[in-house]
PDB file of C-alpha atoms in Angstrom:
ATOM      1  CA  MET A  63      58.861 193.990  71.869  1.00  0.00           C
ATOM      2  CA  THR A  64      60.877 192.860  74.793  1.00  0.00           C
ATOM      3  CA  LYS A  65      62.726 190.077  75.776  1.00  0.00           C
ATOM      4  CA  SER A  66      60.137 188.726  77.784  1.00  0.00           C
ATOM      5  CA  SER A  67      57.235 189.081  74.984  1.00  0.00           C
ATOM      6  CA  VAL A  68      59.353 186.974  72.441  1.00  0.00           C
ATOM      7  CA  LEU A  69      60.138 184.062  75.512  1.00  0.00           C
ATOM      8  CA  MET A  70      56.414 183.627  75.957  1.00  0.00           C
ATOM      9  CA  LEU A  71      55.973 183.833  72.328  1.00  0.00           C
ATOM     10  CA  ALA A  72      58.495 181.047  71.823  1.00  0.00           C
ATOM     11  CA  LEU A  73      56.833 179.236  74.792  1.00  0.00           C
ATOM     12  CA  LEU A  74      53.415 178.981  73.143  1.00  0.00           C
ATOM     13  CA  SER A  75      54.599 178.114  70.078  1.00  0.00           C
ATOM     14  CA  THR A  76      56.823 175.119  71.934  1.00  0.00           C
ATOM     15  CA  VAL A  77      53.138 173.784  73.405  1.00  0.00           C
ATOM     16  CA  ALA A  78      51.242 174.569  70.428  1.00  0.00           C
ATOM     17  CA  TYR A  79      53.520 172.775  68.219  1.00  0.00           C
ATOM     18  CA  GLY A  80      53.227 169.891  71.074  1.00  0.00           C
ATOM     19  CA  VAL A  81      49.718 169.769  71.162  1.00  0.00           C
ATOM     20  CA  TRP A  82      49.988 169.578  67.085  1.00  0.00           C
ATOM     21  CA  ALA A  83      52.383 166.636  67.176  1.00  0.00           C
ATOM     22  CA  ALA A  84      50.097 164.638  70.013  1.00  0.00           C
ATOM     23  CA  LEU A  85      47.340 165.378  67.168  1.00  0.00           C
ATOM     24  CA  ALA A  86      48.443 164.610  64.308  1.00  0.00           C
ATOM     25  CA  GLN A  87      49.606 161.309  65.255  1.00  0.00           C
ATOM     26  CA  VAL A  88      45.700 160.508  65.550  1.00  0.00           C
ATOM     27  CA  ALA A  89      44.231 162.098  63.023  1.00  0.00           C
ATOM     28  CA  SER A  90      46.750 160.759  60.353  1.00  0.00           C
ATOM     29  CA  ARG A  91      46.046 157.055  61.539  1.00  0.00           C
ATOM     30  CA  LYS A  92      41.743 157.864  61.160  1.00  0.00           C
ATOM     31  CA  LEU A  93      42.712 159.487  58.004  1.00  0.00           C
ATOM     32  CA  SER A  94      45.461 159.386  55.510  1.00  0.00           C
ATOM     33  CA  PRO A  95      48.205 161.627  56.533  1.00  0.00           C
ATOM     34  CA  GLU A  96      47.614 163.832  52.548  1.00  0.00           C
ATOM     35  CA  LEU A  97      43.733 164.251  53.543  1.00  0.00           C
ATOM     36  CA  THR A  98      44.882 165.036  57.381  1.00  0.00           C
ATOM     37  CA  VAL A  99      47.747 167.729  56.505  1.00  0.00           C
ATOM     38  CA  VAL A 100      44.960 169.338  53.448  1.00  0.00           C
ATOM     39  CA  ILE A 101      42.119 169.395  56.501  1.00  0.00           C
ATOM     40  CA  SER A 102      44.298 170.788  58.822  1.00  0.00           C
ATOM     41  CA  CYS A 103      46.452 173.129  56.735  1.00  0.00           C
ATOM     42  CA  SER A 104      43.192 174.635  55.712  1.00  0.00           C
ATOM     43  CA  PHE A 105      41.789 175.370  58.742  1.00  0.00           C
ATOM     44  CA  ALA A 106      45.401 176.947  60.050  1.00  0.00           C
ATOM     45  CA  ALA A 107      44.813 178.999  56.690  1.00  0.00           C
ATOM     46  CA  VAL A 108      40.994 179.924  57.480  1.00  0.00           C
ATOM     47  CA  THR A 109      42.008 180.922  61.075  1.00  0.00           C
ATOM     48  CA  ILE A 110      45.316 182.828  60.222  1.00  0.00           C
ATOM     49  CA  GLY A 111      43.208 185.274  58.129  1.00  0.00           C
ATOM     50  CA  ALA A 112      40.845 186.142  60.489  1.00  0.00           C
ATOM     51  CA  TYR A 113      42.828 186.933  63.172  1.00  0.00           C
ATOM     52  CA  ILE A 114      45.558 189.003  59.678  1.00  0.00           C
ATOM     53  CA  LEU A 115      41.463 190.472  59.222  1.00  0.00           C
ATOM     54  CA  HIS A 116      40.920 191.383  63.035  1.00  0.00           C
ATOM     55  CA  ASN A 117      44.635 193.314  63.031  1.00  0.00           C
ATOM     56  CA  GLY A 118      43.721 195.681  60.138  1.00  0.00           C
ATOM     57  CA  GLY A 119      44.726 193.138  57.154  1.00  0.00           C
ATOM     58  CA  GLN A 120      48.149 193.218  55.313  1.00  0.00           C
ATOM     59  CA  VAL A 121      49.546 193.101  51.646  1.00  0.00           C
ATOM     60  CA  PRO A 122      52.714 191.632  50.238  1.00  0.00           C
ATOM     61  CA  ARG A 123      55.853 194.240  50.274  1.00  0.00           C
ATOM     62  CA  SER A 124      58.193 192.409  47.491  1.00  0.00           C
ATOM     63  CA  ALA A 125      58.020 190.346  45.045  1.00  0.00           C
ATOM     64  CA  SER A 126      61.053 188.458  46.351  1.00  0.00           C
ATOM     65  CA  GLY A 127      59.339 188.885  50.164  1.00  0.00           C
ATOM     66  CA  LEU A 128      56.238 186.815  48.085  1.00  0.00           C
ATOM     67  CA  ALA A 129      58.967 184.551  46.279  1.00  0.00           C
ATOM     68  CA  PHE A 130      60.605 183.145  49.495  1.00  0.00           C
ATOM     69  CA  ALA A 131      56.911 182.972  51.293  1.00  0.00           C
ATOM     70  CA  LEU A 132      56.283 180.769  48.570  1.00  0.00           C
ATOM     71  CA  LEU A 133      58.987 178.819  48.851  1.00  0.00           C
ATOM     72  CA  THR A 134      58.686 178.547  52.336  1.00  0.00           C
ATOM     73  CA  GLY A 135      55.206 176.677  51.553  1.00  0.00           C
ATOM     74  CA  LEU A 136      56.931 174.111  49.280  1.00  0.00           C
ATOM     75  CA  ALA A 137      59.148 173.109  52.248  1.00  0.00           C
ATOM     76  CA  LEU A 138      56.429 173.358  54.731  1.00  0.00           C
ATOM     77  CA  SER A 139      54.317 171.336  52.473  1.00  0.00           C
ATOM     78  CA  ILE A 140      57.549 168.528  52.387  1.00  0.00           C
ATOM     79  CA  ALA A 141      57.838 169.247  55.720  1.00  0.00           C
ATOM     80  CA  MET A 142      53.794 168.300  56.940  1.00  0.00           C
ATOM     81  CA  LEU A 143      53.372 165.443  55.098  1.00  0.00           C
ATOM     82  CA  SER A 144      57.213 163.697  56.090  1.00  0.00           C
ATOM     83  CA  PHE A 145      55.784 164.382  59.226  1.00  0.00           C
ATOM     84  CA  TYR A 146      52.305 163.220  59.188  1.00  0.00           C
ATOM     85  CA  ARG A 147      53.035 160.156  57.094  1.00  0.00           C
ATOM     86  CA  GLY A 148      55.600 159.138  59.643  1.00  0.00           C
ATOM     87  CA  VAL A 149      53.429 160.071  63.215  1.00  0.00           C
ATOM     88  CA  GLU A 150      50.815 157.828  60.822  1.00  0.00           C
ATOM     89  CA  ILE A 151      53.556 154.654  60.591  1.00  0.00           C
ATOM     90  CA  GLY A 152      55.526 155.218  63.652  1.00  0.00           C
ATOM     91  CA  SER A 153      55.431 156.509  67.352  1.00  0.00           C
ATOM     92  CA  THR A 154      54.917 160.466  67.591  1.00  0.00           C
ATOM     93  CA  ALA A 155      57.734 159.869  70.680  1.00  0.00           C
ATOM     94  CA  ILE A 156      60.151 159.041  68.479  1.00  0.00           C
ATOM     95  CA  VAL A 157      59.177 161.041  64.942  1.00  0.00           C
ATOM     96  CA  SER A 158      58.830 164.475  67.229  1.00  0.00           C
ATOM     97  CA  PRO A 159      61.732 165.108  68.736  1.00  0.00           C
ATOM     98  CA  ILE A 160      64.171 164.178  65.482  1.00  0.00           C
ATOM     99  CA  VAL A 161      61.615 166.506  63.313  1.00  0.00           C
ATOM    100  CA  ALA A 162      62.239 168.899  66.334  1.00  0.00           C
ATOM    101  CA  LEU A 163      66.042 169.071  65.216  1.00  0.00           C
ATOM    102  CA  TYR A 164      65.155 170.954  62.092  1.00  0.00           C
ATOM    103  CA  PHE A 165      66.597 174.516  64.410  1.00  0.00           C
ATOM    104  CA  VAL A 166      70.026 172.671  63.197  1.00  0.00           C
ATOM    105  CA  VAL A 167      69.024 173.383  59.611  1.00  0.00           C
ATOM    106  CA  ALA A 168      67.579 175.957  60.205  1.00  0.00           C
ATOM    107  CA  ALA A 169      71.000 177.064  61.932  1.00  0.00           C
ATOM    108  CA  ILE A 170      73.824 176.048  59.181  1.00  0.00           C
ATOM    109  CA  LEU A 171      71.087 177.767  56.393  1.00  0.00           C
ATOM    110  CA  GLY A 172      71.750 181.101  58.677  1.00  0.00           C
ATOM    111  CA  VAL A 173      75.146 180.786  58.413  1.00  0.00           C
ATOM    112  CA  VAL A 174      76.200 179.638  54.992  1.00  0.00           C
ATOM    113  CA  PHE A 175      73.246 181.958  53.595  1.00  0.00           C
ATOM    114  CA  PHE A 176      72.739 185.016  55.883  1.00  0.00           C
ATOM    115  CA  GLU A 177      75.888 185.520  57.395  1.00  0.00           C
ATOM    116  CA  GLU A 178      74.823 184.590  61.027  1.00  0.00           C
ATOM    117  CA  THR A 179      77.022 183.884  63.294  1.00  0.00           C
ATOM    118  CA  LEU A 180      77.310 181.055  65.925  1.00  0.00           C
ATOM    119  CA  HIS A 181      78.916 180.392  69.224  1.00  0.00           C
ATOM    120  CA  MET A 182      80.702 178.183  71.099  1.00  0.00           C
ATOM    121  CA  ASN A 183      77.250 177.747  72.773  1.00  0.00           C
ATOM    122  CA  ASP A 184      75.194 176.977  69.708  1.00  0.00           C
ATOM    123  CA  PHE A 185      77.900 174.382  68.836  1.00  0.00           C
ATOM    124  CA  VAL A 186      77.583 172.598  72.245  1.00  0.00           C
ATOM    125  CA  GLY A 187      73.635 173.104  72.310  1.00  0.00           C
ATOM    126  CA  ILE A 188      73.277 171.686  69.148  1.00  0.00           C
ATOM    127  CA  GLY A 189      75.578 169.074  69.378  1.00  0.00           C
ATOM    128  CA  PHE A 190      73.733 167.918  72.910  1.00  0.00           C
ATOM    129  CA  ALA A 191      70.158 167.910  71.191  1.00  0.00           C
ATOM    130  CA  ILE A 192      71.990 165.595  68.403  1.00  0.00           C
ATOM    131  CA  ALA A 193      73.295 163.500  71.201  1.00  0.00           C
ATOM    132  CA  SER A 194      69.994 163.157  72.555  1.00  0.00           C
ATOM    133  CA  ILE A 195      68.110 161.978  69.173  1.00  0.00           C
ATOM    134  CA  VAL A 196      70.723 159.397  69.127  1.00  0.00           C
ATOM    135  CA  LEU A 197      69.711 158.099  72.814  1.00  0.00           C
ATOM    136  CA  ILE A 198      65.929 158.762  72.013  1.00  0.00           C
ATOM    137  CA  SER A 199      65.630 156.690  68.613  1.00  0.00           C
ATOM    138  CA  GLN A 200      67.490 153.777  70.112  1.00  0.00           C
TER     139      GLN A 200
END
């Protein structure tokens, strides 16, 4: 896959997450956050299932991969319930940028558990991101 393909997918993901966050606030104020998560995740599962079937299907390749997928689902459930509850009672303009800092946690976990390396520009970028959250939440 080319670098431009990766960038396009990242940008598409960014736009989709932005739309998701805005719609989540509306849905969470009209339904309970828990019901909103169940409905949106169920629809997402059906959509992704159709995508997988359309592309020839896929079966689990390893027990550890399946275990990590289940742990991913647990983490996502906690994240989504917290996010939907946050936008139900607060502002998407505050909750979304703070949630968007998940990459800081991912970077730390990558360094600690997966032997990834951070460079000086990574630290500077993370610092600017944290500073932006401080400014936004004031």
